[in-house]
Structures are given as structure tokens and as C-alpha cells.
Tab-separated table of C-alpha atoms in Angstrom:
chain	number	residue	atom	x	y	z
A	661	MET	CA	-10.090	-7.646	27.235
A	662	ALA	CA	-9.460	-7.424	23.599
A	663	GLY	CA	-5.945	-7.486	22.290
A	664	LEU	CA	-4.065	-5.482	20.077
A	665	PRO	CA	-5.646	-4.247	16.662
A	666	ILE	CA	-4.703	-6.660	13.835
A	667	VAL	CA	-3.638	-4.953	10.689
A	668	LEU	CA	-3.696	-6.922	7.535
A	669	LEU	CA	-1.478	-5.575	4.728
A	670	VAL	CA	-2.182	-6.211	1.083
A	671	HIS	CA	0.579	-5.058	-1.467
A	672	GLY	CA	0.221	-3.550	-4.888
A	673	MET	CA	1.670	-4.494	-8.431
A	674	GLY	CA	4.954	-5.622	-9.028
A	675	THR	CA	7.201	-8.046	-7.219
A	676	HIS	CA	7.092	-7.837	-3.572
A	677	PRO	CA	9.503	-9.732	-1.491
A	678	LEU	CA	7.919	-11.345	1.729
A	679	ASP	CA	7.407	-8.636	4.395
A	680	ASN	CA	8.561	-5.738	2.037
A	681	MET	CA	5.281	-4.021	2.620
A	682	THR	CA	5.366	-4.351	6.373
A	683	ARG	CA	8.946	-2.640	6.193
A	684	GLU	CA	7.508	0.065	4.177
A	685	PHE	CA	4.557	0.706	6.392
A	686	LYS	CA	6.739	0.665	9.673
A	687	ALA	CA	9.066	3.210	8.094
A	688	GLY	CA	6.462	5.580	6.931
A	689	LEU	CA	4.311	5.324	10.224
A	690	SER	CA	7.621	5.742	12.337
A	691	GLU	CA	8.745	8.628	10.610
A	692	ALA	CA	5.264	10.358	11.066
A	693	ALA	CA	5.403	9.344	14.712
A	694	LYS	CA	8.518	11.030	15.300
A	695	GLY	CA	7.051	14.263	13.632
A	696	PHE	CA	4.038	14.006	15.979
A	697	ASN	CA	6.739	14.074	18.864
A	698	ILE	CA	6.009	10.507	19.891
A	699	LYS	CA	9.179	9.338	21.767
A	700	GLU	CA	10.402	5.794	21.497
A	701	PHE	CA	7.452	4.626	19.084
A	702	ASP	CA	7.611	0.698	18.530
A	703	ILE	CA	4.841	-0.041	16.047
A	704	ASP	CA	4.715	-3.622	17.309
A	705	GLU	CA	3.629	-2.655	20.753
A	706	HIS	CA	0.498	-1.073	19.250
A	707	MET	CA	-0.611	-3.569	16.716
A	708	GLU	CA	-0.141	-6.923	15.108
A	709	LEU	CA	0.823	-6.663	11.426
A	710	VAL	CA	-0.100	-9.430	9.086
A	711	GLU	CA	0.687	-9.691	5.267
A	712	PHE	CA	-1.200	-11.084	2.621
A	713	ASN	CA	1.218	-11.646	-0.372
A	714	TYR	CA	0.130	-12.664	-3.662
A	715	SER	CA	3.254	-11.678	-5.560
A	716	GLU	CA	4.713	-15.106	-5.614
A	717	THR	CA	1.548	-16.431	-7.100
A	718	LEU	CA	1.722	-13.908	-9.882
A	719	ASP	CA	5.616	-14.365	-10.188
A	720	ASN	CA	5.052	-18.177	-10.878
A	721	ILE	CA	2.272	-17.492	-13.414
A	722	ARG	CA	4.610	-15.211	-15.359
A	723	LYS	CA	7.620	-17.503	-15.346
A	724	LYS	CA	5.189	-20.444	-16.370
A	725	LEU	CA	3.861	-18.521	-19.423
A	726	ALA	CA	7.536	-17.620	-20.380
A	727	LYS	CA	8.675	-21.185	-20.144
A	728	GLU	CA	5.821	-22.473	-21.929
A	729	ALA	CA	5.884	-19.697	-24.661
A	730	LYS	CA	2.362	-19.041	-24.211
A	731	GLY	CA	1.049	-15.926	-25.403
A	732	ILE	CA	-0.234	-13.516	-22.970
A	733	LEU	CA	-3.451	-12.728	-24.827
A	734	ASP	CA	-4.351	-16.438	-24.823
A	735	GLN	CA	-4.820	-16.169	-20.918
A	736	PHE	CA	-7.618	-13.730	-20.983
A	737	GLU	CA	-11.371	-14.537	-20.943
A	738	VAL	CA	-12.553	-11.317	-22.127
A	739	LEU	CA	-10.768	-8.298	-23.600
A	740	PRO	CA	-13.134	-5.004	-23.362
A	741	ASP	CA	-12.143	-3.369	-26.415
A	742	ASN	CA	-9.918	-3.451	-29.765
A	743	GLN	CA	-7.653	-0.511	-28.541
A	744	LEU	CA	-6.723	-2.443	-25.436
A	745	LEU	CA	-6.049	-5.652	-27.817
A	746	GLU	CA	-3.785	-3.595	-30.083
A	747	ARG	CA	-2.077	-2.077	-27.070
A	748	LEU	CA	-1.500	-5.597	-25.636
A	749	LEU	CA	0.010	-6.914	-28.852
A	750	LYS	CA	2.681	-4.112	-28.914
A	751	PHE	CA	2.990	-4.786	-25.083
A	752	GLU	CA	3.406	-8.642	-25.435
A	753	ALA	CA	6.233	-7.802	-28.246
A	754	ASN	CA	8.556	-5.850	-26.100
A	755	LEU	CA	8.377	-7.431	-22.686
A	756	ASP	CA	11.806	-7.997	-22.293
A	757	GLU	CA	12.650	-4.332	-22.886
A	758	ASP	CA	10.487	-2.852	-20.028
A	759	GLU	CA	10.763	-4.300	-16.515
A	760	PHE	CA	8.086	-1.764	-15.109
A	761	ILE	CA	5.717	-2.530	-17.779
A	762	TYR	CA	6.398	-6.429	-17.363
A	763	THR	CA	6.104	-6.524	-13.641
A	764	HIS	CA	3.333	-4.070	-13.151
A	765	TRP	CA	0.886	-3.982	-16.081
A	766	LEU	CA	1.119	-7.769	-16.329
A	767	ASP	CA	0.049	-8.186	-12.878
A	768	VAL	CA	-3.136	-6.049	-13.452
A	769	LEU	CA	-3.996	-7.904	-16.368
A	770	LEU	CA	-3.279	-11.310	-15.150
A	771	TYR	CA	-5.269	-10.542	-11.958
A	772	GLY	CA	-8.227	-8.766	-13.760
A	773	GLY	CA	-8.396	-9.914	-17.127
A	774	ALA	CA	-7.282	-13.578	-16.880
A	775	TYR	CA	-8.746	-16.475	-14.729
A	776	TYR	CA	-6.097	-16.430	-11.987
A	777	GLY	CA	-8.015	-13.651	-9.742
A	778	GLU	CA	-10.368	-16.006	-8.591
A	779	LYS	CA	-7.610	-18.131	-6.902
A	780	ILE	CA	-6.174	-14.994	-5.284
A	781	ARG	CA	-9.624	-13.689	-4.055
A	782	VAL	CA	-10.494	-17.349	-2.538
A	783	GLU	CA	-7.246	-17.214	-0.679
A	784	LEU	CA	-7.696	-13.650	0.841
A	785	ALA	CA	-11.133	-14.361	1.864
A	786	ASN	CA	-10.015	-17.060	4.061
A	787	LYS	CA	-7.392	-15.116	5.395
A	788	ILE	CA	-9.632	-12.400	6.307
A	789	ASN	CA	-12.122	-14.830	7.820
A	790	GLY	CA	-9.346	-16.433	9.910
A	791	LEU	CA	-8.196	-12.963	11.271
A	792	LEU	CA	-11.702	-12.128	12.229
A	793	LYS	CA	-12.179	-15.335	14.157
A	794	ARG	CA	-8.976	-14.972	15.602
A	795	ALA	CA	-9.414	-11.479	16.779
A	796	LYS	CA	-11.835	-12.216	19.610
A	797	GLY	CA	-13.172	-8.757	19.815
A	798	ALA	CA	-9.898	-6.897	18.721
A	799	GLN	CA	-10.154	-4.617	15.842
A	800	VAL	CA	-9.129	-5.918	12.367
A	801	HIS	CA	-8.076	-3.170	9.789
A	802	ILE	CA	-7.287	-3.933	6.332
A	803	ILE	CA	-4.669	-1.691	4.464
A	804	ALA	CA	-4.443	-2.018	0.762
A	805	HIS	CA	-2.284	-0.182	-1.865
A	806	SER	CA	-2.662	0.041	-5.619
A	807	LEU	CA	-3.659	-3.327	-7.194
A	808	GLY	CA	-4.095	-4.593	-3.553
A	809	THR	CA	-7.053	-2.479	-3.384
A	810	ALA	CA	-8.823	-4.326	-6.225
A	811	VAL	CA	-7.982	-7.671	-4.696
A	812	VAL	CA	-9.479	-6.549	-1.353
A	813	HIS	CA	-12.443	-4.869	-3.006
A	814	ASP	CA	-13.261	-7.779	-5.085
A	815	THR	CA	-12.771	-10.068	-2.060
A	816	LEU	CA	-14.850	-8.208	0.178
A	817	GLU	CA	-17.727	-8.256	-2.302
A	818	LYS	CA	-17.522	-11.912	-2.353
A	819	LEU	CA	-17.401	-12.363	1.527
A	820	TYR	CA	-20.207	-10.075	2.492
A	821	ARG	CA	-22.869	-11.425	-0.255
A	822	ALA	CA	-26.563	-11.346	0.095
A	823	GLU	CA	-26.658	-14.652	-1.494
A	824	ALA	CA	-24.023	-17.410	-1.166
A	825	THR	CA	-22.683	-19.474	-4.038
A	826	PRO	CA	-22.600	-23.178	-3.065
A	827	GLY	CA	-19.150	-25.010	-2.989
A	828	ASP	CA	-17.142	-21.908	-3.851
A	829	ASN	CA	-15.147	-22.157	-0.769
A	830	ILE	CA	-15.592	-18.618	0.280
A	831	PRO	CA	-16.983	-17.948	3.806
A	832	ASP	CA	-20.131	-15.923	4.339
A	833	LEU	CA	-20.009	-12.845	6.595
A	834	LYS	CA	-22.684	-10.331	7.527
A	835	PRO	CA	-22.534	-6.442	7.421
A	836	GLY	CA	-22.528	-4.820	10.699
A	837	VAL	CA	-22.084	-8.142	12.403
A	838	ASP	CA	-18.886	-9.408	10.977
A	839	SER	CA	-17.526	-6.257	9.620
A	840	ILE	CA	-13.930	-5.082	9.731
A	841	TYR	CA	-13.158	-2.150	11.898
A	842	CYS	CA	-11.281	0.114	9.228
A	843	LEU	CA	-10.493	-0.317	5.560
A	844	TRP	CA	-7.838	1.960	4.154
A	845	THR	CA	-7.151	2.135	0.549
A	846	PHE	CA	-4.107	3.888	-0.776
A	847	ALA	CA	-4.004	4.793	-4.791
A	848	ASN	CA	-7.344	2.777	-5.297
A	849	VAL	CA	-7.555	1.237	-8.793
A	850	SER	CA	-10.458	-1.221	-8.045
A	851	ARG	CA	-12.818	0.666	-10.524
A	852	MET	CA	-10.133	0.273	-13.227
A	853	VAL	CA	-9.806	-3.453	-12.656
A	854	ASP	CA	-13.539	-3.741	-12.489
A	855	ILE	CA	-13.368	-2.894	-16.211
A	856	LEU	CA	-11.546	-6.116	-16.875
A	857	ASN	CA	-13.370	-8.465	-14.396
A	858	GLY	CA	-16.705	-7.149	-13.761
A	859	VAL	CA	-16.787	-8.445	-10.167
A	860	THR	CA	-18.043	-5.341	-8.435
A	861	PRO	CA	-21.811	-4.795	-8.604
A	862	ASP	CA	-23.645	-1.260	-8.909
A	863	GLU	CA	-24.328	-1.139	-5.267
A	864	THR	CA	-21.246	-2.047	-3.506
A	865	ILE	CA	-20.968	-3.579	0.031
A	866	VAL	CA	-17.488	-2.027	0.264
A	867	ARG	CA	-18.533	1.003	2.187
A	868	SER	CA	-18.577	2.057	5.653
A	869	GLY	CA	-21.647	2.060	7.933
A	870	PRO	CA	-24.199	-0.296	9.195
A	871	ASN	CA	-24.967	-1.642	5.822
A	872	GLY	CA	-21.139	-1.870	4.538
A	873	CYS	CA	-18.457	-4.405	5.324
A	874	THR	CA	-16.515	-1.896	7.540
A	875	HIS	CA	-17.255	0.529	10.306
A	876	THR	CA	-14.907	3.050	8.999
A	877	MET	CA	-13.221	3.775	5.587
A	878	TYR	CA	-10.336	5.957	4.477
A	879	ASN	CA	-9.454	6.379	0.948
A	880	ILE	CA	-6.146	7.993	-0.140
A	881	ARG	CA	-4.641	9.143	-3.428
A	882	HIS	CA	-1.685	11.424	-4.466
A	883	GLU	CA	-2.822	14.225	-6.949
A	884	LEU	CA	0.247	13.191	-9.329
A	885	ASP	CA	-0.025	9.327	-9.030
A	886	PRO	CA	-0.721	8.319	-12.456
A	887	PHE	CA	-2.432	5.010	-11.561
A	888	THR	CA	-5.403	7.074	-9.864
A	889	TRP	CA	-6.065	9.111	-13.283
A	890	TYR	CA	-8.515	6.701	-14.904
A	891	LYS	CA	-11.824	5.923	-13.056
A	892	THR	CA	-10.475	7.823	-10.019
A	893	TYR	CA	-12.069	6.203	-6.988
A	894	LYS	CA	-13.772	8.919	-4.849
A	895	PRO	CA	-16.539	7.164	-2.793
A	896	ASP	CA	-19.214	8.720	-0.665
A	897	ILE	CA	-17.891	7.916	2.775
A	898	GLU	CA	-20.396	7.668	5.654
A	899	HIS	CA	-17.729	7.205	8.422
A	900	GLY	CA	-14.196	8.014	7.404
A	901	ARG	CA	-12.654	10.382	4.915
A	902	ASN	CA	-11.166	10.815	1.462
A	903	PHE	CA	-7.619	12.226	1.533
A	904	VAL	CA	-5.910	13.949	-1.645
A	905	ASN	CA	-2.126	14.391	-0.933
A	906	ASN	CA	0.219	16.912	-3.027
A	907	VAL	CA	3.676	16.697	-1.322
A	908	VAL	CA	6.428	15.345	-3.671
A	909	ARG	CA	9.465	13.923	-1.637
A	910	VAL	CA	10.485	11.188	-4.181
A	911	LYS	CA	9.754	11.222	-7.734
A	912	ASN	CA	7.770	7.958	-7.342
A	913	THR	CA	4.296	9.485	-6.474
A	914	HIS	CA	2.908	5.816	-5.996
A	915	SER	CA	5.130	5.067	-3.248
A	916	PHE	CA	3.142	3.190	-0.456
A	917	GLN	CA	5.728	4.494	2.117
A	918	GLU	CA	5.262	7.859	0.975
A	919	TYR	CA	1.438	7.434	1.231
A	920	VAL	CA	1.803	6.318	4.840
A	921	ALA	CA	4.275	9.147	5.987
A	922	ASP	CA	1.814	12.109	5.066
A	923	PRO	CA	1.149	13.713	8.214
A	924	GLU	CA	-2.576	14.062	7.645
A	925	VAL	CA	-3.131	10.449	6.743
A	926	ALA	CA	-0.485	9.254	9.626
A	927	GLN	CA	-2.656	11.330	11.969
A	928	TYR	CA	-5.800	9.032	11.485
A	929	LEU	CA	-3.657	6.033	11.173
A	930	LEU	CA	-2.225	6.631	14.781
A	931	LEU	CA	-5.524	7.714	16.107
A	932	GLU	CA	-7.301	4.563	14.935
A	933	LEU	CA	-4.508	2.127	15.560
A	934	THR	CA	-3.221	3.225	19.036
A	935	ASP	CA	-4.061	4.830	22.151
A	936	LEU	CA	-1.332	7.638	21.850
A	937	GLN	CA	-2.616	11.206	22.684
A	938	GLU	CA	0.096	13.005	20.980
A	939	PRO	CA	-1.743	12.704	17.442
A	940	LYS	CA	-4.654	14.457	18.767
A	941	LEU	CA	-2.745	17.899	19.600
A	942	SER	CA	-3.212	20.299	16.481
A	943	LYS	CA	0.237	21.627	17.339
A	944	ASN	CA	1.704	18.245	16.642
A	945	LEU	CA	0.099	18.051	13.319
A	946	THR	CA	1.230	21.440	12.369
A	947	ASP	CA	4.839	20.454	13.706
A	948	CYS	CA	4.699	17.348	11.729
A	949	LYS	CA	3.734	18.839	8.523
A	950	LYS	CA	6.578	21.400	8.775
A	951	VAL	CA	9.003	18.658	9.147
A	952	HIS	CA	7.559	16.558	6.413
A	953	ARG	CA	7.415	19.547	3.794
A	954	LYS	CA	11.119	20.281	4.634
A	955	THR	CA	12.225	16.977	3.089
A	956	SER	CA	10.112	17.401	-0.097
A	957	LEU	CA	12.219	17.932	-3.480
A	958	ASN	CA	12.536	21.414	-4.158
A	959	GLY	CA	9.986	22.479	-6.809
A	960	MET	CA	9.446	18.869	-7.875
A	961	TYR	CA	5.654	19.337	-7.464
A	962	ASP	CA	5.642	22.108	-9.817
A	963	LYS	CA	8.058	20.278	-12.319
A	964	ILE	CA	6.009	17.006	-12.284
A	965	ASP	CA	2.639	19.109	-12.603
A	966	ALA	CA	3.954	20.971	-15.444
A	967	ALA	CA	5.522	18.264	-17.201
A	968	THR	CA	2.399	15.980	-16.837
A	969	LYS	CA	-0.480	18.292	-17.058
A	970	LYS	CA	-1.376	17.519	-20.621
A	971	LEU	CA	-1.290	13.909	-19.780
A	972	ARG	CA	-3.702	14.406	-16.699
A	973	LYS	CA	-5.965	16.552	-18.916
A	974	GLY	CA	-5.911	14.312	-22.082
A	975	ASP	CA	-8.215	11.628	-23.075
A	976	VAL	CA	-7.604	8.979	-20.663
A	977	GLU	CA	-10.631	7.011	-21.408
A	978	SER	CA	-9.309	3.331	-21.215
A	979	ILE	CA	-6.855	1.170	-19.707
A	980	ALA	CA	-5.059	1.296	-22.989
A	981	ASP	CA	-4.883	4.991	-22.639
A	982	LEU	CA	-3.708	4.799	-19.296
A	983	MET	CA	-1.009	2.375	-20.298
A	984	VAL	CA	0.332	4.926	-22.715
A	985	ALA	CA	-0.241	7.928	-20.390
A	986	ILE	CA	1.839	6.245	-17.519
A	987	ASP	CA	4.562	5.333	-19.941
A	988	ALA	CA	4.930	8.853	-20.892
A	989	PHE	CA	4.681	10.113	-17.150
A	990	GLU	CA	7.588	7.594	-16.184
A	991	ASP	CA	9.847	9.046	-19.012
A	992	LYS	CA	8.966	12.522	-18.091
A	993	VAL	CA	9.398	12.427	-14.642
A	994	LYS	CA	12.678	10.452	-14.992
A	995	ALA	CA	14.078	13.397	-17.098
A	996	LEU	CA	13.458	15.846	-14.405
A	997	LYS	CA	16.487	17.361	-12.557
A	998	GLU	CA	16.384	17.706	-8.543
A	999	ASP	CA	17.486	21.172	-7.480
């Protein structure tokens, strides 16, 4: 008899203390379960949560660069365009002034544009392979957020290869045979990061169905999440679904916990990860939506929408443009007053 589903959580950009993503996932899904009228929901009774945390690796790289006074640009193998180079020079000169830029964009650049990404991918590949072996018939799900979607996407491309690379320490898995059960991507930035590292081929193995690496795939983004504006990930999904959320309950529209708590997304999480019957009832979904929307910030969607409309409809045609747009987005949203 198969055991509990194993759920691998892969965090996004920024500094993430160990188990932080687990806490956010539990908080978001537990709130939704309550909204679905599920009594005494204990997530640990339904699934085994496992984290892959690469935050410490990137933190150590940042500290090492600072200690050795090495320039950020020296770490990159390829810089795609002069505009990005110019932006990075300004970025490097002002690191101490902007913690958000420092912990978020530097992670994207160190993972995608420098040579540190391969180490992270090998570690994750071995983690996934180990979980599939240990599962012994139980479902294995992968849930990734933000930069974690690119880390997962790139790693799965290397795990499920048509041709193996000798001596690269990456296991070789077969689509349809060794496939994971569900892949969940929140605020997917894998296409953006691919501009930097070129890991993803035109015909990606990261898709659902018999020829992909997962039986089912769910892709979720928020309409007002600025990290999803450039190279927006909108895959054709054979088994699964694309979701677009537009409820604003906190100003941080990139929040993983908020993504999970969304009733329509949480309904599928509960249906795929548990044997609970309550999420199947349409009345419970309606009730959960009502409760969820009651806690939204009054008029905040319209305010953010209006304040950032020009940014979203502007010329975000490169990663450098996106850096500028997200800087502006942060400033505009912080300035908005809550009613």
C-alpha cells in the first residue's frame, strides 16, 4: 500500500530560513481548508512535506563576493545585452542601499547568469531522484515558487534527458516511467531565467502527459505580480490547468502564502494531495471564495491596477527593463494607502 504523498517545496528568490516555505504553505492551505468547511485539518496527516533550500548556498556566495570585494559582473559567463550590462553597473554601485534588489535580483543573476546554478541543479536532481526511489509507489509532487520554478524547470530538463552526459553526477530518468505525479509552479519565471542560462531547449520535457516529466501540471500566476510580466509563462497543459489570480489581500502580490490560499488553487491542491471530499462540493468552493474575498484590501486591486497600468503595458522587453519596472512597482505600491 502506497504511503502519504511526498511534496517537495522549492522556494523563490531572497533569503529563506529553513522551513520558512513549509510554514507559508501550511498557513495558506490550512486557511483554505477552513474556508472549505474542513474540520480539524492537520496537513501532516495528509502529506509529507520536504524542502529543498538553496538560499544558504546563494547567501554564502553573496557573503564571499562581498568579503573578497569581487565585482558582480566578474561572475557572469554571458551577459545577453548592453542594456543589462548598464543596469548591472548601476545595480552593483548601489547594493547597500536596496536590500530588496540585493537579495532578489542578485539571486536571479547568480543562479541564471553565473556558474553557480549547476551546483544547485545537481543537488536538486539528486534530491528528486532520492524522493522518487523512497516513495515506493506513493505520489511525488513538486511545488515551486518564483526563482524556484526556474531551478526546478532546469533540473527536470537535466533529469529527463534523451541523451545522458557521462560523469555529470545527474541521474537519468524516463518520462512516463519515472514521472512525478504533479508539478505546481507559482509565479513561474523559468522563461525569463532561460534568457540568462539557456538551459531549456525549444521542445521542453517539462510538461504533463506520457511524453513529459509529470502526469499533471498546474501553473499559477497573479495578474499583478510584476515578476510574471516579462516572458509570461503560459504553457499549453495536456493534464492540469493554468490559473490567473486577481484578489489582493496583501500588497505583496508575489506572496507564496497568498498564492496557496486562493480558493480555486487550494481546491485543486486539496483534491490532488488529500482524500478529503469537502473540496469537491461547489457550495464549499463558493463559501470559501466569499470568506477569502472578505479579507481583501478594500479597493487595493483597483489602486495597484491603476498605479501600475503603464508599467504593465510599457516596453518590458528585457530583464533590465523588468528590473526598472519592478523597482517602480515597489515604490508605487508602498505609497498606496489602505482604506
